[in-house]
Short mmCIF file of C-alpha atoms in Angstrom, two decimals:
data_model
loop_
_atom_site.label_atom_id
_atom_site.label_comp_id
_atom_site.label_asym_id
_atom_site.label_seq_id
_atom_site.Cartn_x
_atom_site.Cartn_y
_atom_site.Cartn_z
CA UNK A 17 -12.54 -146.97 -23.55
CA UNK A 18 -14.47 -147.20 -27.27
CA UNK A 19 -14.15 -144.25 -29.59
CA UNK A 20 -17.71 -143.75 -29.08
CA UNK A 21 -17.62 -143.80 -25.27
CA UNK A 22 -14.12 -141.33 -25.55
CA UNK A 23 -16.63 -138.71 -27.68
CA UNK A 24 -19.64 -139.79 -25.75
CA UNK A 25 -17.57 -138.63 -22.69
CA UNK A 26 -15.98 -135.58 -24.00
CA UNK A 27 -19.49 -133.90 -25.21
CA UNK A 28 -20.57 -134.62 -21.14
CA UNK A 29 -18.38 -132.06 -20.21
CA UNK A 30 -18.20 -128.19 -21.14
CA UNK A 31 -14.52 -128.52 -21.60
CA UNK A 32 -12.70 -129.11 -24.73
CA UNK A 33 -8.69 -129.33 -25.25
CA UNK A 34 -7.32 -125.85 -26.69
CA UNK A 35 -4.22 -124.07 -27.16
CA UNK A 36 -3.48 -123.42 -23.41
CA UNK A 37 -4.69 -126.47 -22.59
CA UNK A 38 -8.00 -126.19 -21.64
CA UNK A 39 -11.06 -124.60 -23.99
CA UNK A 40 -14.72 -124.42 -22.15
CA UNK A 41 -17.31 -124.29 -24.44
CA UNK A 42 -19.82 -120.89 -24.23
CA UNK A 43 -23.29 -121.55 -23.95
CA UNK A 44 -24.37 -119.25 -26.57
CA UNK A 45 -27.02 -121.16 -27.55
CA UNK A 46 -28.48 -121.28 -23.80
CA UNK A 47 -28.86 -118.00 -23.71
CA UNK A 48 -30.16 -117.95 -27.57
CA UNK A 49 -32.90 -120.35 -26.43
CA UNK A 50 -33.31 -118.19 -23.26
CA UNK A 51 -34.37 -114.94 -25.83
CA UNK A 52 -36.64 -117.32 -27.26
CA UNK A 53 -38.56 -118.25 -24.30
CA UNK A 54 -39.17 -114.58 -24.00
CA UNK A 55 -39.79 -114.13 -27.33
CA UNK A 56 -42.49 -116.56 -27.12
CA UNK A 57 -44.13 -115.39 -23.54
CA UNK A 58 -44.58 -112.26 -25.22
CA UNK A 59 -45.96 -114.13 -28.25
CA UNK A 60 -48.84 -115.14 -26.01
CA UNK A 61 -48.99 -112.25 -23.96
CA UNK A 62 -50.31 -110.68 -26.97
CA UNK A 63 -52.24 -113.71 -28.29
CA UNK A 64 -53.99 -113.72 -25.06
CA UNK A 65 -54.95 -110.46 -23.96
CA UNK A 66 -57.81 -110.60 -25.83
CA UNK A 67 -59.02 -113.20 -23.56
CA UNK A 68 -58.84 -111.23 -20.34
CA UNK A 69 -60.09 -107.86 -21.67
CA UNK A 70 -63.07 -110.26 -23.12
CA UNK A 71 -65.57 -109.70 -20.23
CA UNK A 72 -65.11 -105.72 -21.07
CA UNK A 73 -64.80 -106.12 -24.54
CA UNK A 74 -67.39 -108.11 -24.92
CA UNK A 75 -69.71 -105.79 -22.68
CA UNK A 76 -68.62 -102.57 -24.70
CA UNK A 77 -69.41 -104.59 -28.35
CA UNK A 78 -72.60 -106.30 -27.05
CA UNK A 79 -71.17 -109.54 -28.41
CA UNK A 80 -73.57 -113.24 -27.72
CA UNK A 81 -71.54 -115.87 -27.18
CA UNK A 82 -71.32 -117.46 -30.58
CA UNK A 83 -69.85 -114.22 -31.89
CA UNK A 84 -67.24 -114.09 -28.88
CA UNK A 85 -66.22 -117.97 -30.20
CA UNK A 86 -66.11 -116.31 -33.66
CA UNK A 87 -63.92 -113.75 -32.37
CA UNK A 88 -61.45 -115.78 -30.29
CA UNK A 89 -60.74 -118.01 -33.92
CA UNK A 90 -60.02 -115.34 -36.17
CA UNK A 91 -56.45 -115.68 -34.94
CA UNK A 92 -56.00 -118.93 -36.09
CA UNK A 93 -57.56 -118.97 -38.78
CA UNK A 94 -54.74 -117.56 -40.13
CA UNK A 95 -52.20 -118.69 -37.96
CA UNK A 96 -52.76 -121.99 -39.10
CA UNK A 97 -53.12 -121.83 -42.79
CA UNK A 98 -50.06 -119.90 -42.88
CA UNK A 99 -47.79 -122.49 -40.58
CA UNK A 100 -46.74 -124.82 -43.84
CA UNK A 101 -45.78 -121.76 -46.29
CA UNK A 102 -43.78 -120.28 -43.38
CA UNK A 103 -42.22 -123.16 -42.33
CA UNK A 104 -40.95 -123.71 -46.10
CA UNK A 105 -39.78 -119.64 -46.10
CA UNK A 106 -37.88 -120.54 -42.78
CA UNK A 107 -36.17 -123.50 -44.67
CA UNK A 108 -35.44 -121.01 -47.64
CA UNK A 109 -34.17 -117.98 -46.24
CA UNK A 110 -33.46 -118.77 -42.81
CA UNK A 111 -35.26 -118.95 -39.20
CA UNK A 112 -33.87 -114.73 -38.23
CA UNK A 113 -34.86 -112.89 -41.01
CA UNK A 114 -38.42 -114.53 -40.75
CA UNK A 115 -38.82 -114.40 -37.15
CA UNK A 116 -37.92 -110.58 -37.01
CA UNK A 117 -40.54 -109.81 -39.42
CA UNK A 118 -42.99 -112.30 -37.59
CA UNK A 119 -41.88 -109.78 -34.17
CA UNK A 120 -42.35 -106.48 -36.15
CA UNK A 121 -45.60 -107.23 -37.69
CA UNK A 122 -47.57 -108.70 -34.95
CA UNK A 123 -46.39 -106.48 -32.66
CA UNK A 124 -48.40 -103.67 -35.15
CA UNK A 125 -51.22 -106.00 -35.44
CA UNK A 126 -51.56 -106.51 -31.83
CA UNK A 127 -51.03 -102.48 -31.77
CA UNK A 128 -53.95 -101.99 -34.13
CA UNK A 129 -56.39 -104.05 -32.48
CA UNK A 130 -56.56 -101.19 -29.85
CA UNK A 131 -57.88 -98.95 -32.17
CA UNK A 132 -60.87 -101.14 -32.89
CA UNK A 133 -64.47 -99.93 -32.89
CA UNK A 134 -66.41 -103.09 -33.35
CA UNK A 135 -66.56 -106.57 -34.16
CA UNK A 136 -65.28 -106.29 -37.41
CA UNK A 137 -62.19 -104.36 -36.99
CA UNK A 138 -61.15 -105.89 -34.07
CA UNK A 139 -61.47 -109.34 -36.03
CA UNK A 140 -59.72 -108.19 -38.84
CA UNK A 141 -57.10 -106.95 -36.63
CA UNK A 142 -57.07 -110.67 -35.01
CA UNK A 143 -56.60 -112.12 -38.32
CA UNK A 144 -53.63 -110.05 -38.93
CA UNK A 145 -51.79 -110.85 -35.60
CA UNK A 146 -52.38 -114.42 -37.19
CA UNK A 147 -50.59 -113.89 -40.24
CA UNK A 148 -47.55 -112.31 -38.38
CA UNK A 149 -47.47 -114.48 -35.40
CA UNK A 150 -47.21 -117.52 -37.43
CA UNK A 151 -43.39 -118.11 -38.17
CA UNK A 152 -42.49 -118.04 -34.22
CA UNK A 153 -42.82 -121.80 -33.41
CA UNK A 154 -41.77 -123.57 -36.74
CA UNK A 155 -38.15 -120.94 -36.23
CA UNK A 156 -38.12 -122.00 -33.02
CA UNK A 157 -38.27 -126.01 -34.14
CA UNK A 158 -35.60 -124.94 -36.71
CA UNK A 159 -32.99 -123.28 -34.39
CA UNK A 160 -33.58 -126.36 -31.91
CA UNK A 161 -32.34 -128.43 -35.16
CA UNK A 162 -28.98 -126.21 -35.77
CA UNK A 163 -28.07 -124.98 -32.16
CA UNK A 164 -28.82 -127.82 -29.96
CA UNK A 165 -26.67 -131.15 -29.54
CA UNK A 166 -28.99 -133.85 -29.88
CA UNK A 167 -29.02 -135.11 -26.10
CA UNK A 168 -30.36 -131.14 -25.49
CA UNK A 169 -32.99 -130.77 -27.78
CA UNK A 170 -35.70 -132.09 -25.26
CA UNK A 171 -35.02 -129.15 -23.11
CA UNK A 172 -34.44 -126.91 -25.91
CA UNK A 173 -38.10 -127.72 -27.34
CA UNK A 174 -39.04 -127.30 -23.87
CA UNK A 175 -37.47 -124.20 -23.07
CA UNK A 176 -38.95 -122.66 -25.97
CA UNK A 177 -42.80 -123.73 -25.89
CA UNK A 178 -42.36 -122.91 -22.10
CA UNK A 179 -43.19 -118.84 -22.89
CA UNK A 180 -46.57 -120.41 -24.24
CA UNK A 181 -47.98 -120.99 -20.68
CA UNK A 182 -45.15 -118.74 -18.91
CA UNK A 183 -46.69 -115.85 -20.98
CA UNK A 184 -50.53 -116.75 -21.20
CA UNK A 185 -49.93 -116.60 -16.88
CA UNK A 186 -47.93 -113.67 -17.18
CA UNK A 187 -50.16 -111.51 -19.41
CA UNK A 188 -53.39 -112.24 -17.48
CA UNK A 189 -51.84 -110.12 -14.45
CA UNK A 190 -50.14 -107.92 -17.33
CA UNK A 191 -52.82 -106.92 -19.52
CA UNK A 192 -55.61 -106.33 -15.96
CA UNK A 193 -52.40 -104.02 -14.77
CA UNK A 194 -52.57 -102.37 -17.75
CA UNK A 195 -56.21 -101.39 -18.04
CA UNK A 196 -56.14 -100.66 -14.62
CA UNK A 197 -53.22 -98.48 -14.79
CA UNK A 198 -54.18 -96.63 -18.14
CA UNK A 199 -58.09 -97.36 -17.70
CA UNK A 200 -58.16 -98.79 -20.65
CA UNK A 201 -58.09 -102.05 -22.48
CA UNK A 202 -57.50 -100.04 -25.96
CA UNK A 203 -54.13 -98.79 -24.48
CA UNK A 204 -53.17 -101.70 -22.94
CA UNK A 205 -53.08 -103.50 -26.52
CA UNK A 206 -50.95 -100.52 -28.01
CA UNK A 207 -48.61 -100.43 -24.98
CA UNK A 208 -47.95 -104.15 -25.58
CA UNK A 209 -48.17 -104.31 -29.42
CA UNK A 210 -44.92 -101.58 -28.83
CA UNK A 211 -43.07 -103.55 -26.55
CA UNK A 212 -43.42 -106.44 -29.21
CA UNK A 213 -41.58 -104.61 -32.01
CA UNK A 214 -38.96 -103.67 -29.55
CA UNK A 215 -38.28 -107.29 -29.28
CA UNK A 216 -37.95 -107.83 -33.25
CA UNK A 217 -34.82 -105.68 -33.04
CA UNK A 218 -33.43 -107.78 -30.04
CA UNK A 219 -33.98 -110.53 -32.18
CA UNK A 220 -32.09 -109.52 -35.11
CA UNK A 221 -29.25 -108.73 -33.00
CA UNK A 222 -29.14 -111.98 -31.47
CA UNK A 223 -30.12 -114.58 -33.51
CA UNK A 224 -28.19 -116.15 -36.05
CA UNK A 225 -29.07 -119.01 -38.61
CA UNK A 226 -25.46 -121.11 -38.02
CA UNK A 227 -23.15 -120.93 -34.72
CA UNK A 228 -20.08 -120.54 -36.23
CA UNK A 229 -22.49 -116.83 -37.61
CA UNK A 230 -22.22 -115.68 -34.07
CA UNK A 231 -19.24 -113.91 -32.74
CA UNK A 232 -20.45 -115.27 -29.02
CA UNK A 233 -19.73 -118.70 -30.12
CA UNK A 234 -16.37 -120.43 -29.66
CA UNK A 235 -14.58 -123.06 -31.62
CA UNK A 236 -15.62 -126.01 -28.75
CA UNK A 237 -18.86 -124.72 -28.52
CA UNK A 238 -19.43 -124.80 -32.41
CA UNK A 239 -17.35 -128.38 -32.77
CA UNK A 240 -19.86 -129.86 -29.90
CA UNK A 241 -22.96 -128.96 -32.01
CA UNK A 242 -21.19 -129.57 -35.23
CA UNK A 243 -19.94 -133.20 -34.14
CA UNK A 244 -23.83 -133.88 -33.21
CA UNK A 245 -24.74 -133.17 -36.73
CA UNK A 246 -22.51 -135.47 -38.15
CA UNK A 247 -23.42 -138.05 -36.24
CA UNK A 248 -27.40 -137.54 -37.51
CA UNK A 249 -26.36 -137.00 -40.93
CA UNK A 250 -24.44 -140.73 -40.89
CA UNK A 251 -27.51 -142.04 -39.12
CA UNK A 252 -29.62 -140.69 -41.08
CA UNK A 253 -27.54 -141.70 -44.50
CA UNK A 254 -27.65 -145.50 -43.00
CA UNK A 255 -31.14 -145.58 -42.89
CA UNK A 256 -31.59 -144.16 -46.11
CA UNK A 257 -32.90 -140.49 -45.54
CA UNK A 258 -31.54 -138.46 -48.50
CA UNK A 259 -31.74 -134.75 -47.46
CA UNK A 260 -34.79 -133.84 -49.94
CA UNK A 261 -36.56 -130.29 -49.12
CA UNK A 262 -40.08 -131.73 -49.39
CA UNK A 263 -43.04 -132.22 -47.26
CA UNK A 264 -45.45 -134.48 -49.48
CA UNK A 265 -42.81 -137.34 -49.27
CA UNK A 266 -43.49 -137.91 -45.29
CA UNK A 267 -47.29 -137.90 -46.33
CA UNK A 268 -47.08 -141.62 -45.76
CA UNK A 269 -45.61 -142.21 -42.34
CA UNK A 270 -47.61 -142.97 -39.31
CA UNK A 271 -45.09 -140.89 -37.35
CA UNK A 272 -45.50 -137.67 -39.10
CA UNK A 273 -49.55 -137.89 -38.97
CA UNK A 274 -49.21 -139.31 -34.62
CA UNK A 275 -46.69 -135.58 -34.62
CA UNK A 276 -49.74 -133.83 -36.30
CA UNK A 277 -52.80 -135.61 -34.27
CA UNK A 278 -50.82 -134.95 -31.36
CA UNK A 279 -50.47 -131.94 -31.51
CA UNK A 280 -54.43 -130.89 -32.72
CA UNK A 281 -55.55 -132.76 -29.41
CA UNK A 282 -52.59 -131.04 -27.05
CA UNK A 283 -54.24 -127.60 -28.86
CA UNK A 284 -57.69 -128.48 -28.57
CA UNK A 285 -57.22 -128.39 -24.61
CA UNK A 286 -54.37 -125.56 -24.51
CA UNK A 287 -56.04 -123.26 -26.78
CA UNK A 288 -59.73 -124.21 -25.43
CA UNK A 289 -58.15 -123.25 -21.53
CA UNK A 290 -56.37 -120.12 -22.86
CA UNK A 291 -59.10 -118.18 -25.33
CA UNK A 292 -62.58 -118.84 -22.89
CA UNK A 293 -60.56 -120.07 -19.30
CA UNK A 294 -60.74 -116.24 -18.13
CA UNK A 295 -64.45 -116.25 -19.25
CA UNK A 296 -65.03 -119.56 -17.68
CA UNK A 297 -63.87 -118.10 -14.22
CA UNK A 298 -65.98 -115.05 -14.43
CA UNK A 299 -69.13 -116.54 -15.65
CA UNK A 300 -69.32 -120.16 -14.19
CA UNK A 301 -67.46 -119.36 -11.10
CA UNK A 302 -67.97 -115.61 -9.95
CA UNK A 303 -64.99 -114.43 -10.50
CA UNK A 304 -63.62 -110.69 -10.75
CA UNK A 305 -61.31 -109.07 -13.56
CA UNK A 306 -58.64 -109.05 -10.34
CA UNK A 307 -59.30 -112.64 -9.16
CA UNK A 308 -58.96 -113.67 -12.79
CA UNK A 309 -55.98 -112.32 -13.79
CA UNK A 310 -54.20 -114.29 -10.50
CA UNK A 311 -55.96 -117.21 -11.41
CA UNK A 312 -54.89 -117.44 -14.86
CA UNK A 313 -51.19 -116.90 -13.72
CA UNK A 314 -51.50 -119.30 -10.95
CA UNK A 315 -53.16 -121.65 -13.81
CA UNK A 316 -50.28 -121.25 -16.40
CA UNK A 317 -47.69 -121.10 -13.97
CA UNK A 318 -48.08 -124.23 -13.05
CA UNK A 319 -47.85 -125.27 -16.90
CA UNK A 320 -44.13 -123.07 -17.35
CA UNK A 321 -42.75 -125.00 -14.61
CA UNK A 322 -44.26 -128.43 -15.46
CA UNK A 323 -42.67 -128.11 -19.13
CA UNK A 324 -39.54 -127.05 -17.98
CA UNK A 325 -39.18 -129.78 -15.38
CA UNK A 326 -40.47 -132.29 -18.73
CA UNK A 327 -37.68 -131.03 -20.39
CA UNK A 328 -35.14 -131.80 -18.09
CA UNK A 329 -36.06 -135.04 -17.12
CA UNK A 330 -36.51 -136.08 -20.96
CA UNK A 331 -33.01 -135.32 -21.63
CA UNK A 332 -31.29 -136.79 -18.22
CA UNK A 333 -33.97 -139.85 -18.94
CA UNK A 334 -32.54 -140.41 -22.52
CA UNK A 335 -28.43 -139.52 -21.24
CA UNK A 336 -28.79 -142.43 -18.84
CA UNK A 337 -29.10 -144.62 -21.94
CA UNK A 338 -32.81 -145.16 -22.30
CA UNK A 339 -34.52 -145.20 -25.56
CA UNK A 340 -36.24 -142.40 -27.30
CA UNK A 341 -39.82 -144.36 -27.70
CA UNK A 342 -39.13 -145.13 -23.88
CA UNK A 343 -38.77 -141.63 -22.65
CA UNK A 344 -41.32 -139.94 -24.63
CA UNK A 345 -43.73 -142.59 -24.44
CA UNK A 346 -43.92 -143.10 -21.06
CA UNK A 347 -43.32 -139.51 -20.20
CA UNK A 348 -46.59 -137.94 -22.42
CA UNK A 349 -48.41 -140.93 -21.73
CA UNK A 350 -48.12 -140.24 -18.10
CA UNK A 351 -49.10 -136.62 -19.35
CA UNK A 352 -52.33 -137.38 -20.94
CA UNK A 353 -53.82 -139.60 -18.39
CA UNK A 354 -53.39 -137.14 -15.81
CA UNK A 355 -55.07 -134.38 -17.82
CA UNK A 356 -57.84 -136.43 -18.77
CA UNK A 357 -58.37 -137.21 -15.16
CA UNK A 358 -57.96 -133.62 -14.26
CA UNK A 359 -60.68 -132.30 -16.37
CA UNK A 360 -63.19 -134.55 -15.94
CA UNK A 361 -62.68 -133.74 -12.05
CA UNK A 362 -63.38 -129.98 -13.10
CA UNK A 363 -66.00 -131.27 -14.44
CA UNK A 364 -67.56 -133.10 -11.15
CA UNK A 365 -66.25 -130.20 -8.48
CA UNK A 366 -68.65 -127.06 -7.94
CA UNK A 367 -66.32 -125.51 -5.73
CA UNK A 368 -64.08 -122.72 -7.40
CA UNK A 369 -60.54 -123.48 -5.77
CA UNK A 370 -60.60 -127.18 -6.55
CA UNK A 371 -61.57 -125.76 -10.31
CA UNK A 372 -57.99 -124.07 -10.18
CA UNK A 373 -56.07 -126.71 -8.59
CA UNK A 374 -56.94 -129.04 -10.66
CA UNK A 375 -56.97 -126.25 -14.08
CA UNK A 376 -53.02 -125.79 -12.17
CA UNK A 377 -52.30 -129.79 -12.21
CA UNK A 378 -54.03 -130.14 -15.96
CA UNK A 379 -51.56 -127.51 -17.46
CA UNK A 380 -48.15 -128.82 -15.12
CA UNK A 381 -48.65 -132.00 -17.16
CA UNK A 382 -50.19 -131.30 -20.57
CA UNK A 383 -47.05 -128.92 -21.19
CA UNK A 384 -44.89 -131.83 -21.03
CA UNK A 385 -45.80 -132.10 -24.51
CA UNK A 386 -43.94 -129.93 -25.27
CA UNK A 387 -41.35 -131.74 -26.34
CA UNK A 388 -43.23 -132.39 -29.34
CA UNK A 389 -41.13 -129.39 -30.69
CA UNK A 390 -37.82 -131.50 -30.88
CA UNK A 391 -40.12 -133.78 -32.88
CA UNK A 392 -39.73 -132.18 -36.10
CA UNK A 393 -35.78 -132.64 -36.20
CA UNK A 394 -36.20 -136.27 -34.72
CA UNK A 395 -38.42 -136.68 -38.33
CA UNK A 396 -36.90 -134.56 -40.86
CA UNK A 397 -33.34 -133.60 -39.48
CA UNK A 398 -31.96 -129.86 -39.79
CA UNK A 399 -32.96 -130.06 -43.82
CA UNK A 400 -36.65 -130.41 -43.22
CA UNK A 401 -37.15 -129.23 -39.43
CA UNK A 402 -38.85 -125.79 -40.91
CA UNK A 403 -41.62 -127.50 -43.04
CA UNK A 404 -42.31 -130.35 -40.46
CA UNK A 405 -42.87 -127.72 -37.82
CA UNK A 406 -45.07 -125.77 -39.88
CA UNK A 407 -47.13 -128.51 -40.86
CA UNK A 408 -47.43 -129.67 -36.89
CA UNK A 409 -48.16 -126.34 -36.23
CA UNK A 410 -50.89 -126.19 -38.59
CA UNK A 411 -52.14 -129.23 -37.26
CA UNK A 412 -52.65 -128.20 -34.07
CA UNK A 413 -54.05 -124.57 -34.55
CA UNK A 414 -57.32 -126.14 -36.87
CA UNK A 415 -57.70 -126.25 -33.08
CA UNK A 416 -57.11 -123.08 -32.45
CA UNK A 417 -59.99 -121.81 -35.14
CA UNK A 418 -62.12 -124.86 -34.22
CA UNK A 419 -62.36 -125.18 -30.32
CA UNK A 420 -63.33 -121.47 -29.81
CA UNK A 421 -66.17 -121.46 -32.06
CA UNK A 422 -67.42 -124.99 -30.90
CA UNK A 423 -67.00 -123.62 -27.15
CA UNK A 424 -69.02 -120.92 -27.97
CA UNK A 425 -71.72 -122.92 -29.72
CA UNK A 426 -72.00 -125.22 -26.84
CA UNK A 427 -72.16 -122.51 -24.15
CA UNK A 428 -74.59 -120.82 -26.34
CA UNK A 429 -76.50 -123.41 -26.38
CA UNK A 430 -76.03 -124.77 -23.02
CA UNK A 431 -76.02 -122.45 -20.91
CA UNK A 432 -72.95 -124.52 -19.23
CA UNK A 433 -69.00 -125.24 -19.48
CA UNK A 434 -69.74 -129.00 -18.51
CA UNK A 435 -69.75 -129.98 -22.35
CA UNK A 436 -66.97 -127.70 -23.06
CA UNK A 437 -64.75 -129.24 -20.42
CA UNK A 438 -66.24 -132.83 -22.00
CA UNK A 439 -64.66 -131.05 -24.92
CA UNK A 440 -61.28 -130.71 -23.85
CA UNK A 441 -61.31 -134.38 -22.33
CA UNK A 442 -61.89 -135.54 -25.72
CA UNK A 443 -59.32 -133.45 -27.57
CA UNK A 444 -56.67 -135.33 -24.77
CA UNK A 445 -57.63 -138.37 -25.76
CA UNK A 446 -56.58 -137.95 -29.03
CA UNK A 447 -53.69 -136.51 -27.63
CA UNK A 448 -52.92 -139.74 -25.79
CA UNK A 449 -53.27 -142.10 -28.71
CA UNK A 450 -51.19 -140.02 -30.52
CA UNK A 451 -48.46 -139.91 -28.62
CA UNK A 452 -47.95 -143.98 -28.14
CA UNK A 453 -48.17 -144.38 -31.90
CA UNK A 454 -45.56 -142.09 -32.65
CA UNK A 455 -41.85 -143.46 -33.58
CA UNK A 456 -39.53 -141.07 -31.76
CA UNK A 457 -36.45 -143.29 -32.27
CA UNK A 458 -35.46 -142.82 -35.98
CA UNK A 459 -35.38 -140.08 -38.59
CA UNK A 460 -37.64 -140.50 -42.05
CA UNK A 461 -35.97 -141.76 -45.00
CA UNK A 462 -36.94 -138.70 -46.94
#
């Protein structure tokens, strides 16, 4: 057996030779990426309650339609043009301390936004759970880069953006609960803005910015990780990457601007489903607060599990020797034909069931893009995972501000979701180019 099939073979197991013999590794950084998956459903929890207290909000503000768009973007607004500064601080200081500060402060923000007593608090509010909600993701990327062998990464990335649709299903049964049970949507945002700071401190206790940090971790477990990076870094020497802390150098790659297109167009159809889906079911197909809040978790569901499952066949896919550019490729171009075909059948089918099924079959499959988050570590290794992330992030949430204001302009205007839905199918086109340009293979020579 080759050297590189004797190490190949060793890191396939979760045992490594100690001093009685035997060592198995812990899987400390399973359960780190576990905290993050909640960290990240609660993320949206908050992000989205907005949307399902909308039909009452929007009621008790007197709010037309183009001011509800205006409303649903303040968020990201924000979000987005703080994604590349954040994703440099995360690169600087470390992915903990600015992930605890990211839980503490939006879980005020969200907090605050209960309090509001019009359209222009509650926006301002919006703009601030932007700001503090913005170094979740590009952490995330980063911890993928330092905690996760390179043959796990898909389902770490995975794992991770999986509380995006595990907590937008989650909160729309969450946040109804909670007005019901309190009577109130203003409580319902303090309750949860609370329960979000609680999870800053769980954080800090957790998290740590190298393995070798946490007193969890054992020597095999820290060698397995450490032996991956080695193995990038003398890839990554070879093809003549030199370890800069930049961003403008990867300016002129095709791959870094296919990462950033891809993920605008996976945004314009998450974000569009997430901030007016709940409105979309009340107003275009009768439904109540209830029936929406089931709906929505039916909806996302189906997203959670179709990301993890994307995950783990990425990584089994690419272990059984296949390329990178084969796996992904073929994987998210599966992806976006089937949600292109999905919502143009939303489109064509008046009857309100179908109109989930096929919302439930659109979401399974666009979440498979979310392995774009091992992306940024693929392009930039552990030295420039932060930045890349930030500006992908970025990328995709001009969606976020864009998509609900455009929705809202076309309904205004309309009348009718059939040009918002047109909307989305566009936004997954670009999405689907995107993701056969992209090299997934190789690292940058940055």
């Amino acid at each position: 057996m080759s050297t590189e099939n004797a190490q190949l073979a060793t890191q396939d197991t979760d045992q490594k030779p100690g001093k009685d013999g035997v060592q198995r590794r812990t899987n400390v950084r399973w359960k780190l990426f576990i905290l993050l998956l909640v960290l990240v459903a609660v993320n949206y929890i908050d992000r989205g309650s907005i949307s399902v207290a909308l039909p009452i909000i929007q009621k008790e503000f007197n709010l037309a339609p183009e001011l509800v768009g205006l409303l649903l973007s303040a968020f990201f607004w924000t979000y987005a043009l703080m994604q590349i500064p954040v994703g440099w601080l995360i690169d600087r200081f470390g992915p903990r301390k600015v992930v605890t500060a990211s839980c503490v402060g939006w879980g005020a923000a969200t907090a605050a936004s209960g309090l509001a007593g019009g359209f222009l608090s509650m926006f301002i509010a919006r703009l601030g759970i932007g700001v503090t909600e913005a170094g979740v993701m590009p952490a995330g990327g980063k911890l993928n880069a330092i905690w996760m062998h390179r043959k796990e990464r898909g389902r770490g990335a995975t794992i991770l953006d999986a509380g995006a649709p595990l907590g937008a299903g989650l909160g729309g049964i969450l946040i109804t609960w909670l007005i019901a049970s309190t009577g109130s949507w203003r409580m319902s945002f303090i309750i949860a803005g609370g329960a979000t700071v609680l999870m800053g401190l769980a954080v800090w206790w957790y998290i740590r910015d190298n393995p070798r940090q946490h007193k969890g971790v054992n020597d095999a477990e820290a060698s397995y990780i450490e032996e991956s990076h080695a193995e990038e870094d003398a890839e990554a020497a070879r093809e003549g990457a030199q370890g800069k802390r930049a961003l403008l150098p990867y300016l002129k790659f095709l791959s870094f601007w296919a990462m950033c297109f891809g993920w605008l167009g996976f945004n314009g159809v998450f974000y569009g489903l997430l901030t007016w889906g709940p409105l979309y079911l009340a107003q275009a197909k009768g439904f109540d607060l209830k029936t929406i809040g089931w709906s929505t978790f039916v909806i996302f569901g189906a997203g959670f599990v179709g990301e993890i499952l994307g995950g783990a066949i990425a990584d089994k896919w690419r272990a059984s020797g296949a390329s990178a550019n084969k796996v992904m490729r073929t994987l998210l171009g599966i992806s976006s034909l089937v949600v292109v075909g999905g919502l143009v059948g939303v489109t064509i089918v008046p009857d309100p069931i179908t109109a989930v099924v096929l919302l439930s079959a659109v979401l399974f499959f666009l979440r498979w893009v979310g392995l774009f988050w091992s992306i940024p570590s693929i392009l930039g290794g552990r030295t420039n995972a932060g930045v890349l992330g930030g500006a992908m992030n970025f990328s995709g949430n001009i969606a976020g501000f864009v998509t609900p204001i455009v929705v809202g302009l076309i309904v205004g205007a309309t009348g009718s979701y059939t040009w918002a839905l047109l909307y989305f199918v566009g936004s997954a086109v670009v999405m689907g180019i995107s993701v056969l340009a992209l090299d997934y293979n190789k690292r940058l020579p940055v």
